[in-house]
mmCIF file of C-alpha atoms (C1' of nucleotides) and ligand atoms in Angstrom:
data_model
loop_
_atom_site.group_PDB
_atom_site.id
_atom_site.type_symbol
_atom_site.label_atom_id
_atom_site.label_comp_id
_atom_site.label_asym_id
_atom_site.label_seq_id
_atom_site.Cartn_x
_atom_site.Cartn_y
_atom_site.Cartn_z
ATOM 1 C CA UNK U 10 107.090 112.970 83.246
ATOM 2 C CA UNK U 11 105.934 109.637 81.299
ATOM 3 C CA UNK U 12 109.753 108.293 79.833
ATOM 4 C CA UNK U 13 112.351 107.306 81.906
ATOM 5 C CA UNK U 14 115.591 109.548 81.553
ATOM 6 C CA UNK U 15 117.776 106.633 79.679
ATOM 7 C CA UNK U 16 114.228 105.787 77.620
ATOM 8 C CA UNK U 17 114.335 109.772 76.023
ATOM 9 C CA UNK U 18 117.844 109.347 75.416
ATOM 10 C CA UNK U 19 117.211 106.234 73.250
ATOM 11 C CA UNK U 20 114.871 107.730 71.211
ATOM 12 C CA UNK U 21 116.462 110.817 70.616
ATOM 13 C CA UNK U 22 120.422 108.394 69.629
ATOM 14 C CA UNK U 23 117.532 106.640 67.397
ATOM 15 C CA UNK U 24 116.532 109.767 66.002
ATOM 16 C CA UNK U 25 119.789 111.013 65.355
ATOM 17 C CA UNK U 26 121.031 107.886 63.672
ATOM 18 C CA UNK U 27 117.763 107.788 61.462
ATOM 19 C CA UNK U 28 119.207 111.316 60.364
ATOM 20 C CA UNK U 29 122.099 110.022 59.322
ATOM 21 C CA UNK U 30 120.821 108.258 56.381
ATOM 22 C CA UNK U 31 123.759 107.411 54.268
ATOM 23 C CA UNK U 32 125.327 106.244 56.952
ATOM 24 C CA UNK U 33 126.228 102.814 57.852
ATOM 25 C CA UNK U 34 127.411 102.822 61.463
ATOM 26 C CA UNK U 35 127.167 105.864 63.285
ATOM 27 C CA UNK U 36 129.300 105.782 66.530
ATOM 28 C CA UNK U 37 128.394 105.902 69.816
ATOM 29 C CA UNK U 38 130.696 108.684 70.375
ATOM 30 C CA UNK U 39 129.638 110.901 67.905
ATOM 31 C CA UNK U 40 126.008 110.834 68.996
ATOM 32 C CA UNK U 41 126.890 111.035 73.253
ATOM 33 C CA UNK U 42 128.476 113.981 72.004
ATOM 34 C CA UNK U 43 126.154 115.408 69.158
ATOM 35 C CA UNK U 44 123.456 115.341 71.689
ATOM 36 C CA UNK U 45 124.818 115.821 74.976
ATOM 37 C CA UNK U 46 124.453 112.491 76.299
ATOM 38 C CA UNK U 47 126.884 110.993 78.979
ATOM 39 C CA UNK U 48 129.271 108.445 76.242
ATOM 40 C CA UNK U 49 128.717 105.459 78.904
ATOM 41 C CA UNK U 50 125.441 106.023 79.820
ATOM 42 C CA UNK U 51 124.135 106.028 76.374
ATOM 43 C CA UNK U 52 126.661 102.674 75.513
ATOM 44 C CA UNK U 53 124.437 100.732 78.280
ATOM 45 C CA UNK U 54 120.860 102.052 76.504
ATOM 46 C CA UNK U 55 122.409 101.474 72.942
ATOM 47 C CA UNK U 56 123.331 97.818 74.310
ATOM 48 C CA UNK U 57 119.640 97.753 75.211
ATOM 49 C CA UNK U 58 118.930 98.282 71.780
ATOM 50 C CA UNK U 59 120.838 96.045 70.102
ATOM 51 C CA UNK U 60 120.080 93.070 72.437
ATOM 52 C CA UNK U 61 116.478 93.555 71.424
ATOM 53 C CA UNK U 62 117.310 93.235 67.915
ATOM 54 C CA UNK U 63 116.114 96.958 67.114
ATOM 55 C CA UNK U 64 119.619 97.534 66.264
ATOM 56 C CA UNK U 65 122.976 96.407 65.379
ATOM 57 C CA UNK U 66 126.600 97.411 66.139
ATOM 58 C CA UNK U 67 130.133 96.899 64.812
ATOM 59 C CA UNK U 68 133.018 97.472 66.642
ATOM 60 C CA UNK U 69 136.394 98.821 65.806
ATOM 61 C CA UNK U 70 137.262 101.919 63.766
ATOM 62 C CA UNK U 71 133.530 102.435 61.321
ATOM 63 C CA UNK U 72 132.347 100.948 63.425
ATOM 64 C CA UNK U 73 129.500 102.196 65.517
ATOM 65 C CA UNK U 74 125.617 101.669 65.543
ATOM 66 C CA UNK U 75 122.565 101.109 62.890
ATOM 67 C CA UNK U 76 119.306 99.938 62.249
ATOM 68 C CA UNK U 77 118.978 95.983 62.528
ATOM 69 C CA UNK U 78 115.728 96.437 60.359
ATOM 70 C CA UNK U 79 114.636 99.256 57.891
ATOM 71 C CA UNK U 80 113.804 101.948 59.750
ATOM 72 C CA UNK U 81 110.669 102.372 58.053
ATOM 73 C CA UNK U 82 109.565 99.636 59.704
ATOM 74 C CA UNK U 83 110.332 101.076 63.603
ATOM 75 C CA UNK U 84 108.311 102.863 65.806
ATOM 76 C CA UNK U 85 109.221 105.443 68.695
ATOM 77 C CA UNK U 86 106.884 102.821 70.700
ATOM 78 C CA UNK U 87 109.807 99.816 69.558
ATOM 79 C CA UNK U 88 112.754 101.866 71.724
ATOM 80 C CA UNK U 89 110.018 102.944 74.499
ATOM 81 C CA UNK U 90 109.179 98.907 75.084
ATOM 82 C CA UNK U 91 112.605 98.078 74.635
ATOM 83 C CA UNK U 92 114.058 100.133 77.479
ATOM 84 C CA UNK U 93 111.724 101.092 79.863
ATOM 85 C CA UNK U 94 109.253 97.292 78.795
ATOM 86 C CA UNK U 95 105.849 96.945 77.826
ATOM 87 C CA UNK U 96 102.636 97.153 78.925
ATOM 88 C CA UNK U 97 103.841 100.781 80.647
ATOM 89 C CA UNK U 98 100.872 101.463 79.040
ATOM 90 C CA UNK U 99 98.555 99.411 80.508
ATOM 91 C CA UNK U 100 98.804 100.943 83.780
ATOM 92 C CA UNK U 101 96.460 102.146 86.706
ATOM 93 C CA UNK U 102 97.109 106.337 85.922
ATOM 94 C CA UNK U 103 96.275 105.953 90.351
ATOM 95 C CA UNK U 104 98.828 102.895 90.846
ATOM 96 C CA UNK U 105 96.217 100.295 91.181
ATOM 97 C CA UNK U 106 97.013 97.174 90.579
ATOM 98 C CA UNK U 107 94.976 95.436 87.734
ATOM 99 C CA UNK U 108 93.884 97.904 85.546
ATOM 100 C CA UNK U 109 91.085 97.443 83.236
ATOM 101 C CA UNK U 110 87.095 98.193 82.296
ATOM 102 C CA UNK U 111 86.124 95.697 84.870
ATOM 103 C CA UNK U 112 87.531 96.819 87.681
ATOM 104 C CA UNK U 113 87.954 101.246 86.754
ATOM 105 C CA UNK U 114 88.832 103.943 89.253
ATOM 106 C CA UNK U 115 87.597 107.395 88.665
ATOM 107 C CA UNK U 116 90.135 108.509 86.151
ATOM 108 C CA UNK U 117 89.313 105.037 84.396
ATOM 109 C CA UNK U 118 87.196 106.900 81.321
ATOM 110 C CA UNK U 119 89.313 109.906 80.485
ATOM 111 C CA UNK U 120 92.528 107.841 81.564
ATOM 112 C CA UNK U 121 91.995 105.165 79.003
ATOM 113 C CA UNK U 122 91.279 107.028 76.473
ATOM 114 C CA UNK U 123 94.345 109.452 77.530
ATOM 115 C CA UNK U 124 96.990 106.774 77.001
ATOM 116 C CA UNK U 125 95.312 105.317 73.781
ATOM 117 C CA UNK U 126 96.053 108.771 72.726
ATOM 118 C CA UNK U 127 99.892 108.224 73.751
ATOM 119 C CA UNK U 128 100.231 104.977 72.354
ATOM 120 C CA UNK U 129 99.323 106.473 68.843
ATOM 121 C CA UNK U 130 101.687 109.511 69.493
ATOM 122 C CA UNK U 131 104.576 106.995 70.057
ATOM 123 C CA UNK U 132 103.776 104.392 67.165
ATOM 124 C CA UNK U 133 102.119 106.416 64.552
ATOM 125 C CA UNK U 134 105.572 107.368 62.844
ATOM 126 C CA UNK U 135 108.227 105.054 61.366
ATOM 127 C CA UNK U 136 111.463 106.815 62.944
ATOM 128 C CA UNK U 137 112.246 107.079 59.126
ATOM 129 C CA UNK U 138 109.593 109.027 58.342
ATOM 130 C CA UNK U 139 110.422 111.297 61.732
ATOM 131 C CA UNK U 140 113.909 111.933 60.735
ATOM 132 C CA UNK U 141 112.424 113.759 57.395
ATOM 133 C CA UNK U 142 110.441 115.968 59.739
ATOM 134 C CA UNK U 143 113.118 116.801 62.069
ATOM 135 C CA UNK U 144 114.832 117.605 58.558
ATOM 136 C CA UNK U 145 112.501 119.511 57.384
ATOM 137 C CA UNK U 146 111.132 121.189 59.837
ATOM 138 C CA UNK U 147 114.104 121.816 61.842
ATOM 139 C CA UNK U 148 112.307 120.072 65.123
ATOM 140 C CA UNK U 149 115.248 119.821 67.899
ATOM 141 C CA UNK U 150 116.010 116.519 68.931
ATOM 142 C CA UNK U 151 119.049 118.188 72.216
ATOM 143 C CA UNK U 152 118.856 120.719 74.623
ATOM 144 C CA UNK U 153 120.377 123.598 71.738
ATOM 145 C CA UNK U 154 118.345 126.253 71.063
ATOM 146 C CA UNK U 155 120.030 127.921 68.472
ATOM 147 C CA UNK U 156 119.278 127.634 64.790
ATOM 148 C CA UNK U 157 118.983 123.302 64.237
ATOM 149 C CA UNK U 158 120.952 124.183 60.255
ATOM 150 C CA UNK U 159 124.121 125.962 62.336
ATOM 151 C CA UNK U 160 127.017 124.056 61.416
ATOM 152 C CA UNK U 161 128.471 125.237 64.896
ATOM 153 C CA UNK U 162 126.985 123.124 66.457
ATOM 154 C CA UNK R 20 103.567 106.611 85.050
ATOM 155 C CA UNK R 21 103.072 110.457 85.063
ATOM 156 C CA UNK R 22 102.628 110.712 88.649
ATOM 157 C CA UNK R 23 105.133 109.531 91.265
ATOM 158 C CA UNK R 24 104.388 106.931 94.310
ATOM 159 C CA UNK R 25 103.850 109.631 96.172
ATOM 160 C CA UNK R 26 101.335 112.021 93.984
ATOM 161 C CA UNK R 27 98.887 108.513 93.624
ATOM 162 C CA UNK R 28 98.957 107.779 97.227
ATOM 163 C CA UNK R 29 97.738 111.489 97.990
ATOM 164 C CA UNK R 30 95.194 111.854 95.740
ATOM 165 C CA UNK R 31 93.863 108.497 97.004
ATOM 166 C CA UNK R 32 94.202 109.274 100.355
ATOM 167 C CA UNK R 33 92.208 113.049 99.636
ATOM 168 C CA UNK R 34 89.443 110.803 97.527
ATOM 169 C CA UNK R 35 89.002 108.951 100.559
ATOM 170 C CA UNK R 36 88.449 111.811 102.494
ATOM 171 C CA UNK R 37 86.402 113.523 100.609
ATOM 172 C CA UNK R 38 83.832 110.679 100.794
ATOM 173 C CA UNK R 39 83.669 111.094 104.663
ATOM 174 C CA UNK R 40 81.174 113.873 104.117
ATOM 175 C CA UNK R 41 79.683 114.492 107.353
ATOM 176 C CA UNK R 42 82.763 113.581 109.303
ATOM 177 C CA UNK R 43 85.481 116.404 110.369
ATOM 178 C CA UNK R 44 88.713 114.887 110.770
ATOM 179 C CA UNK R 45 89.846 111.886 109.627
ATOM 180 C CA UNK R 46 92.164 109.579 111.504
ATOM 181 C CA UNK R 47 95.301 108.910 109.269
ATOM 182 C CA UNK R 48 95.456 105.230 110.517
ATOM 183 C CA UNK R 49 92.611 104.565 109.430
ATOM 184 C CA UNK R 50 92.923 105.894 105.771
ATOM 185 C CA UNK R 51 96.277 103.862 105.569
ATOM 186 C CA UNK R 52 94.437 100.929 106.861
ATOM 187 C CA UNK R 53 92.041 101.258 104.033
ATOM 188 C CA UNK R 54 93.646 102.039 101.758
ATOM 189 C CA UNK R 55 96.987 99.589 102.334
ATOM 190 C CA UNK R 56 99.480 102.294 102.106
ATOM 191 C CA UNK R 57 101.940 102.538 104.732
ATOM 192 C CA UNK R 58 100.955 104.706 107.848
ATOM 193 C CA UNK R 59 103.929 106.731 108.426
ATOM 194 C CA UNK R 60 104.385 107.387 104.597
ATOM 195 C CA UNK R 61 101.017 108.061 104.679
ATOM 196 C CA UNK R 62 101.077 110.484 107.071
ATOM 197 C CA UNK R 63 104.282 112.550 105.684
ATOM 198 C CA UNK R 64 102.337 112.957 101.841
ATOM 199 C CA UNK R 65 99.763 114.078 104.120
ATOM 200 C CA UNK R 66 101.954 116.711 105.826
ATOM 201 C CA UNK R 67 102.633 118.186 102.751
ATOM 202 C CA UNK R 68 99.008 118.396 101.872
ATOM 203 C CA UNK R 69 98.190 120.472 105.093
ATOM 204 C CA UNK R 70 101.467 121.952 104.709
ATOM 205 C CA UNK R 71 100.450 123.009 101.207
ATOM 206 C CA UNK R 72 97.073 124.380 102.996
ATOM 207 C CA UNK R 73 95.112 122.192 101.007
ATOM 208 C CA UNK R 74 94.564 120.570 104.584
ATOM 209 C CA UNK R 75 94.017 120.906 108.119
ATOM 210 C CA UNK R 76 95.126 118.693 111.107
ATOM 211 C CA UNK R 77 94.184 117.902 114.441
ATOM 212 C CA UNK R 78 96.130 116.353 117.027
ATOM 213 C CA UNK R 79 94.843 113.762 119.912
ATOM 214 C CA UNK R 80 91.920 111.445 120.333
ATOM 215 C CA UNK R 81 89.446 112.421 117.523
ATOM 216 C CA UNK R 82 92.030 114.030 115.511
ATOM 217 C CA UNK R 83 92.901 113.519 111.566
ATOM 218 C CA UNK R 84 92.626 115.284 108.570
ATOM 219 C CA UNK R 85 90.317 117.493 106.929
ATOM 220 C CA UNK R 86 89.982 119.849 103.803
ATOM 221 C CA UNK R 87 91.330 123.130 104.279
ATOM 222 C CA UNK R 88 89.134 125.118 102.536
ATOM 223 C CA UNK R 89 85.736 123.361 100.654
ATOM 224 C CA UNK R 90 86.264 120.490 99.084
ATOM 225 C CA UNK R 91 83.820 121.667 95.890
ATOM 226 C CA UNK R 92 86.572 124.379 95.965
ATOM 227 C CA UNK R 93 90.411 121.765 95.469
ATOM 228 C CA UNK R 94 90.828 119.506 92.653
ATOM 229 C CA UNK R 95 93.181 116.633 91.837
ATOM 230 C CA UNK R 96 95.802 119.471 90.560
ATOM 231 C CA UNK R 97 95.954 121.226 93.570
ATOM 232 C CA UNK R 98 97.234 118.196 95.056
ATOM 233 C CA UNK R 99 99.617 116.618 91.998
ATOM 234 C CA UNK R 100 101.095 119.995 92.127
ATOM 235 C CA UNK R 101 101.592 120.409 96.135
ATOM 236 C CA UNK R 102 102.867 116.845 95.945
ATOM 237 C CA UNK R 103 105.285 116.368 92.617
ATOM 238 C CA UNK R 104 105.618 120.069 92.157
ATOM 239 C CA UNK R 105 104.401 123.083 89.343
ATOM 240 C CA UNK R 106 105.333 122.392 86.262
ATOM 241 C CA UNK R 107 105.324 118.895 85.765
ATOM 242 C CA UNK R 108 102.565 119.717 83.078
ATOM 243 C CA UNK R 109 105.116 121.953 81.338
ATOM 244 C CA UNK R 110 107.786 119.621 80.443
ATOM 245 C CA UNK R 111 109.166 118.170 76.787
ATOM 246 C CA UNK R 112 108.275 114.295 76.279
ATOM 247 C CA UNK R 113 111.654 114.277 75.629
ATOM 248 C CA UNK R 114 113.470 115.767 78.289
ATOM 249 C CA UNK R 115 114.503 118.843 76.542
ATOM 250 C CA UNK R 116 114.865 122.207 78.421
ATOM 251 C CA UNK R 117 112.328 125.208 77.853
ATOM 252 C CA UNK R 118 109.904 123.361 76.065
ATOM 253 C CA UNK R 119 107.864 125.870 74.103
ATOM 254 C CA UNK R 120 106.506 126.408 71.082
ATOM 255 C CA UNK R 121 109.749 128.424 69.861
ATOM 256 C CA UNK R 122 111.876 124.941 70.282
ATOM 257 C CA UNK R 123 110.124 122.113 69.351
ATOM 258 C CA UNK R 124 111.304 118.620 69.510
ATOM 259 C CA UNK R 125 109.633 116.066 66.852
ATOM 260 C CA UNK R 126 106.879 114.984 69.470
ATOM 261 C CA UNK R 127 105.685 118.677 70.372
ATOM 262 C CA UNK R 128 102.325 119.025 68.158
ATOM 263 C CA UNK R 129 100.639 116.050 69.235
ATOM 264 C CA UNK R 130 102.094 116.118 72.905
ATOM 265 C CA UNK R 131 101.497 119.902 74.196
ATOM 266 C CA UNK R 132 97.636 118.619 72.921
ATOM 267 C CA UNK R 133 97.962 116.039 74.748
ATOM 268 C CA UNK R 134 99.342 117.017 78.490
ATOM 269 C CA UNK R 135 96.221 119.698 78.130
ATOM 270 C CA UNK R 136 94.213 116.697 77.801
ATOM 271 C CA UNK R 137 96.189 115.397 81.067
ATOM 272 C CA UNK R 138 95.834 118.685 82.879
ATOM 273 C CA UNK R 139 92.305 118.995 81.832
ATOM 274 C CA UNK R 140 91.698 115.177 83.484
ATOM 275 C CA UNK R 141 92.888 116.255 86.840
ATOM 276 C CA UNK R 142 92.061 119.549 86.979
ATOM 277 C CA UNK R 143 88.009 119.520 85.748
ATOM 278 C CA UNK R 144 86.542 117.999 88.950
ATOM 279 C CA UNK R 145 86.489 118.940 92.088
ATOM 280 C CA UNK R 146 87.083 115.787 94.710
ATOM 281 C CA UNK R 147 83.424 116.791 96.297
ATOM 282 C CA UNK R 148 82.405 115.914 92.823
ATOM 283 C CA UNK R 149 84.910 112.991 92.663
ATOM 284 C CA UNK R 150 83.572 111.342 95.804
ATOM 285 C CA UNK R 151 79.743 111.800 94.499
ATOM 286 C CA UNK R 152 80.556 109.901 91.629
ATOM 287 C CA UNK R 153 83.118 107.121 93.352
ATOM 288 C CA UNK R 154 80.528 106.343 95.325
ATOM 289 C CA UNK R 155 77.635 106.563 92.838
ATOM 290 C CA UNK R 156 79.056 104.229 90.697
ATOM 291 C CA UNK R 157 81.437 102.154 92.670
ATOM 292 C CA UNK R 158 84.578 103.070 91.760
ATOM 293 C CA UNK R 159 87.902 101.869 93.565
ATOM 294 C CA UNK R 160 90.153 103.770 95.142
ATOM 295 C CA UNK R 161 92.247 100.361 96.001
ATOM 296 C CA UNK R 162 93.940 97.647 94.926
ATOM 297 C CA UNK R 163 90.958 95.902 96.477
ATOM 298 C CA UNK R 164 88.815 94.433 93.076
ATOM 299 C CA UNK R 165 85.676 92.694 95.190
ATOM 300 C CA UNK R 166 82.656 94.674 95.824
ATOM 301 C CA UNK R 167 83.149 98.184 96.634
ATOM 302 C CA UNK R 168 80.122 98.233 98.295
ATOM 303 C CA UNK R 169 80.832 94.808 101.193
ATOM 304 C CA UNK R 170 81.226 95.694 104.227
ATOM 305 C CA UNK R 171 84.269 93.142 105.095
ATOM 306 C CA UNK R 172 86.287 95.298 103.190
ATOM 307 C "C1'" DC B 3 97.303 114.620 136.757
ATOM 308 C "C1'" DA B 4 98.031 110.775 133.708
ATOM 309 C "C1'" DT B 5 97.280 107.886 130.253
ATOM 310 C "C1'" DA B 6 96.340 107.316 125.591
ATOM 311 C "C1'" DT B 7 95.371 109.040 121.192
ATOM 312 C "C1'" DT B 8 96.924 111.167 117.463
ATOM 313 C "C1'" DT B 9 99.916 114.340 114.036
ATOM 314 C "C1'" DA B 10 104.562 116.856 113.777
ATOM 315 C "C1'" DA B 11 109.681 116.083 112.801
ATOM 316 C "C1'" DG B 12 113.353 113.790 111.359
ATOM 317 C "C1'" DA B 13 116.586 110.419 111.239
ATOM 318 C "C1'" DC B 14 117.617 106.164 108.879
ATOM 319 C "C1'" DT B 15 117.925 102.608 105.212
ATOM 320 C "C1'" DC B 16 116.214 99.732 101.763
ATOM 321 C "C1'" DT B 17 115.618 100.189 96.223
ATOM 322 C "C1'" DT B 18 116.056 102.081 91.624
ATOM 323 C "C1'" DT B 19 117.254 105.046 88.567
ATOM 324 C "C1'" DT B 20 121.016 107.714 86.755
ATOM 325 C "C1'" DG B 21 125.612 108.010 85.943
ATOM 326 C "C1'" DT B 22 130.748 106.657 86.093
ATOM 327 C "C1'" DC B 23 134.686 103.840 85.333
ATOM 328 C "C1'" DT B 24 138.537 99.879 84.022
ATOM 329 C "C1'" DG B 25 139.634 96.077 81.338
ATOM 330 C "C1'" DA B 26 138.193 92.761 77.862
ATOM 331 C "C1'" DA B 27 137.297 92.065 72.924
ATOM 332 C "C1'" DA B 28 136.923 93.187 67.971
ATOM 333 C "C1'" DT B 29 137.975 95.236 63.941
ATOM 334 C "C1'" DT B 30 140.928 98.354 61.339
ATOM 335 C "C1'" DA B 31 144.940 100.592 59.539
ATOM 336 C "C1'" DT B 32 149.176 101.131 59.562
ATOM 337 C "C1'" DA K 9 152.591 92.196 63.841
ATOM 338 C "C1'" DT K 10 151.679 96.528 66.434
ATOM 339 C "C1'" DA K 11 149.006 100.515 67.632
ATOM 340 C "C1'" DA K 12 144.598 102.594 67.412
ATOM 341 C "C1'" DT K 13 139.606 102.663 68.023
ATOM 342 C "C1'" DT K 14 134.946 101.226 68.930
ATOM 343 C "C1'" DT K 15 131.913 98.162 71.478
ATOM 344 C "C1'" DC K 16 130.301 94.788 75.542
ATOM 345 C "C1'" DA K 17 130.288 93.815 80.032
ATOM 346 C "C1'" DG K 18 130.497 94.977 84.388
ATOM 347 C "C1'" DA K 19 131.706 96.447 88.573
ATOM 348 C "C1'" DC K 20 131.226 100.881 91.147
ATOM 349 C "C1'" DA K 21 129.237 105.495 92.907
ATOM 350 C "C1'" DA K 22 126.247 108.917 93.512
ATOM 351 C "C1'" DA K 23 121.555 110.842 93.498
ATOM 352 C "C1'" DA K 24 116.769 110.498 94.287
ATOM 353 C "C1'" DG K 25 112.309 107.901 95.549
ATOM 354 C "C1'" DA K 26 110.197 104.503 98.679
ATOM 355 C "C1'" DG K 27 109.476 103.434 103.298
ATOM 356 C "C1'" DT K 28 110.329 102.385 108.159
ATOM 357 C "C1'" DC K 29 110.858 104.032 112.617
ATOM 358 C "C1'" DT K 30 112.086 106.621 117.121
ATOM 359 C "C1'" DT K 31 110.996 110.465 120.150
ATOM 360 C "C1'" DA K 32 108.500 114.990 120.780
ATOM 361 C "C1'" DA K 33 104.450 118.025 120.845
ATOM 362 C "C1'" DA K 34 99.714 118.560 121.250
ATOM 363 C "C1'" DT K 35 94.861 116.913 122.479
ATOM 364 C "C1'" DA K 36 91.293 114.440 124.613
ATOM 365 C "C1'" DT K 37 89.588 111.705 128.617
ATOM 366 C "C1'" DG K 38 89.173 109.478 133.229
HETATM 367 S S1 SF4 J 15 90.831 103.218 86.188
HETATM 368 FE FE1 SF4 J 15 91.814 103.400 84.269
HETATM 369 S S2 SF4 J 15 93.627 103.810 85.062
HETATM 370 FE FE2 SF4 J 15 92.533 103.194 86.991
HETATM 371 S S3 SF4 J 15 92.463 100.896 86.732
HETATM 372 FE FE3 SF4 J 15 90.545 101.552 85.590
HETATM 373 S S4 SF4 J 15 92.004 101.777 83.487
HETATM 374 FE FE4 SF4 J 15 93.520 101.712 84.980
HETATM 375 S S1 SF4 J 16 108.306 119.195 71.464
HETATM 376 FE FE1 SF4 J 16 106.721 119.771 73.020
HETATM 377 S S2 SF4 J 16 107.568 118.921 74.621
HETATM 378 FE FE2 SF4 J 16 109.246 118.580 73.376
HETATM 379 S S3 SF4 J 16 110.364 121.145 73.382
HETATM 380 FE FE3 SF4 J 16 108.649 121.743 72.472
HETATM 381 S S4 SF4 J 16 106.368 121.741 73.659
HETATM 382 FE FE4 SF4 J 16 108.098 120.593 75.279
#
DNA sequence: CATATTTAAGACTCTTTTGTCTGAAATTAT
DNA sequence: ATAATTTCAGACAAAAGAGTCTTAAATATG
């Protein structure tokens, strides 16, 4: 609805890596299997994140991806902007050009507020903090609906 | 960002028609020219609205489209659901299936609230009421940035 | 009736997004 | 060294979204 498919995948992958605290590099294959995302497609998406200097990668056995800096210092907004581009929170809800207070469309007033709330939602918590909440509260990052703590899955 | 291109066009066209109070049928060609939208594309979009019984149409000279019922009884939400489909305000922000309180993703709590605000934004004002505001406050529904009351445009 | 106007319907093209596949390069382990 | 693992790079294909075009049908006017 607001984010591209690729962006959703990127976020979920980043959150998964964030939950793997003590590990150095997490293989993309593992992420793709756990989250049920196409391996090759996910690879491309994570390459965007490494090129944006949000993640690092390492080839060969024991390789994978990891955060380029402290996950306490990375937000979902960083990932969104890398994948869906900057400025997706600056667009007119009716698709008009030059969105701004000077040339308002009929929804401007309310939309500008909600857009700001969305922005806050995506940048108010770090990946590290979200990972903690995911584990403590059992939030899901996959389509799987069963017990998030089951070892089967 | 949230709505498809087609949906933005549909909304803007509906708002334009709503501002043409006293007239019976407004030709699609006129709408497409005023709003700078491809005539043929807009035709298809408006056909969706007539098939959804939100608008009526009339062929031949003096023909065009009009609202099927009192524009005081139609909201943007009606148009959005007709064009982008029902349930676009019921999806998980991370693209997970079976969105709901029972199987929350990490953003659930906040997203569900914001999603509700969006829904409100789109269904709190009727087309008739919005048309009045557009005219009174000079809100724009086109890319044009100049004086909305100029007769040139 | 003939002509002009206007929507209806649908085929068609173009672009973007999404997803797949192959081979190369880097790294580790044997 | 050789083989196995894993990311990198890019070509390729499939699907969806956006937009164009042509023809038919309905209506009005002269
Ligand atoms: S009304 Fe809101 S969305 Fe529309 S142009 Fe103004 S700021 Fe942008
Ligand atoms: S967290 Fe929100 S968006 Fe995600 S599945 Fe639950 S309700 Fe849907």
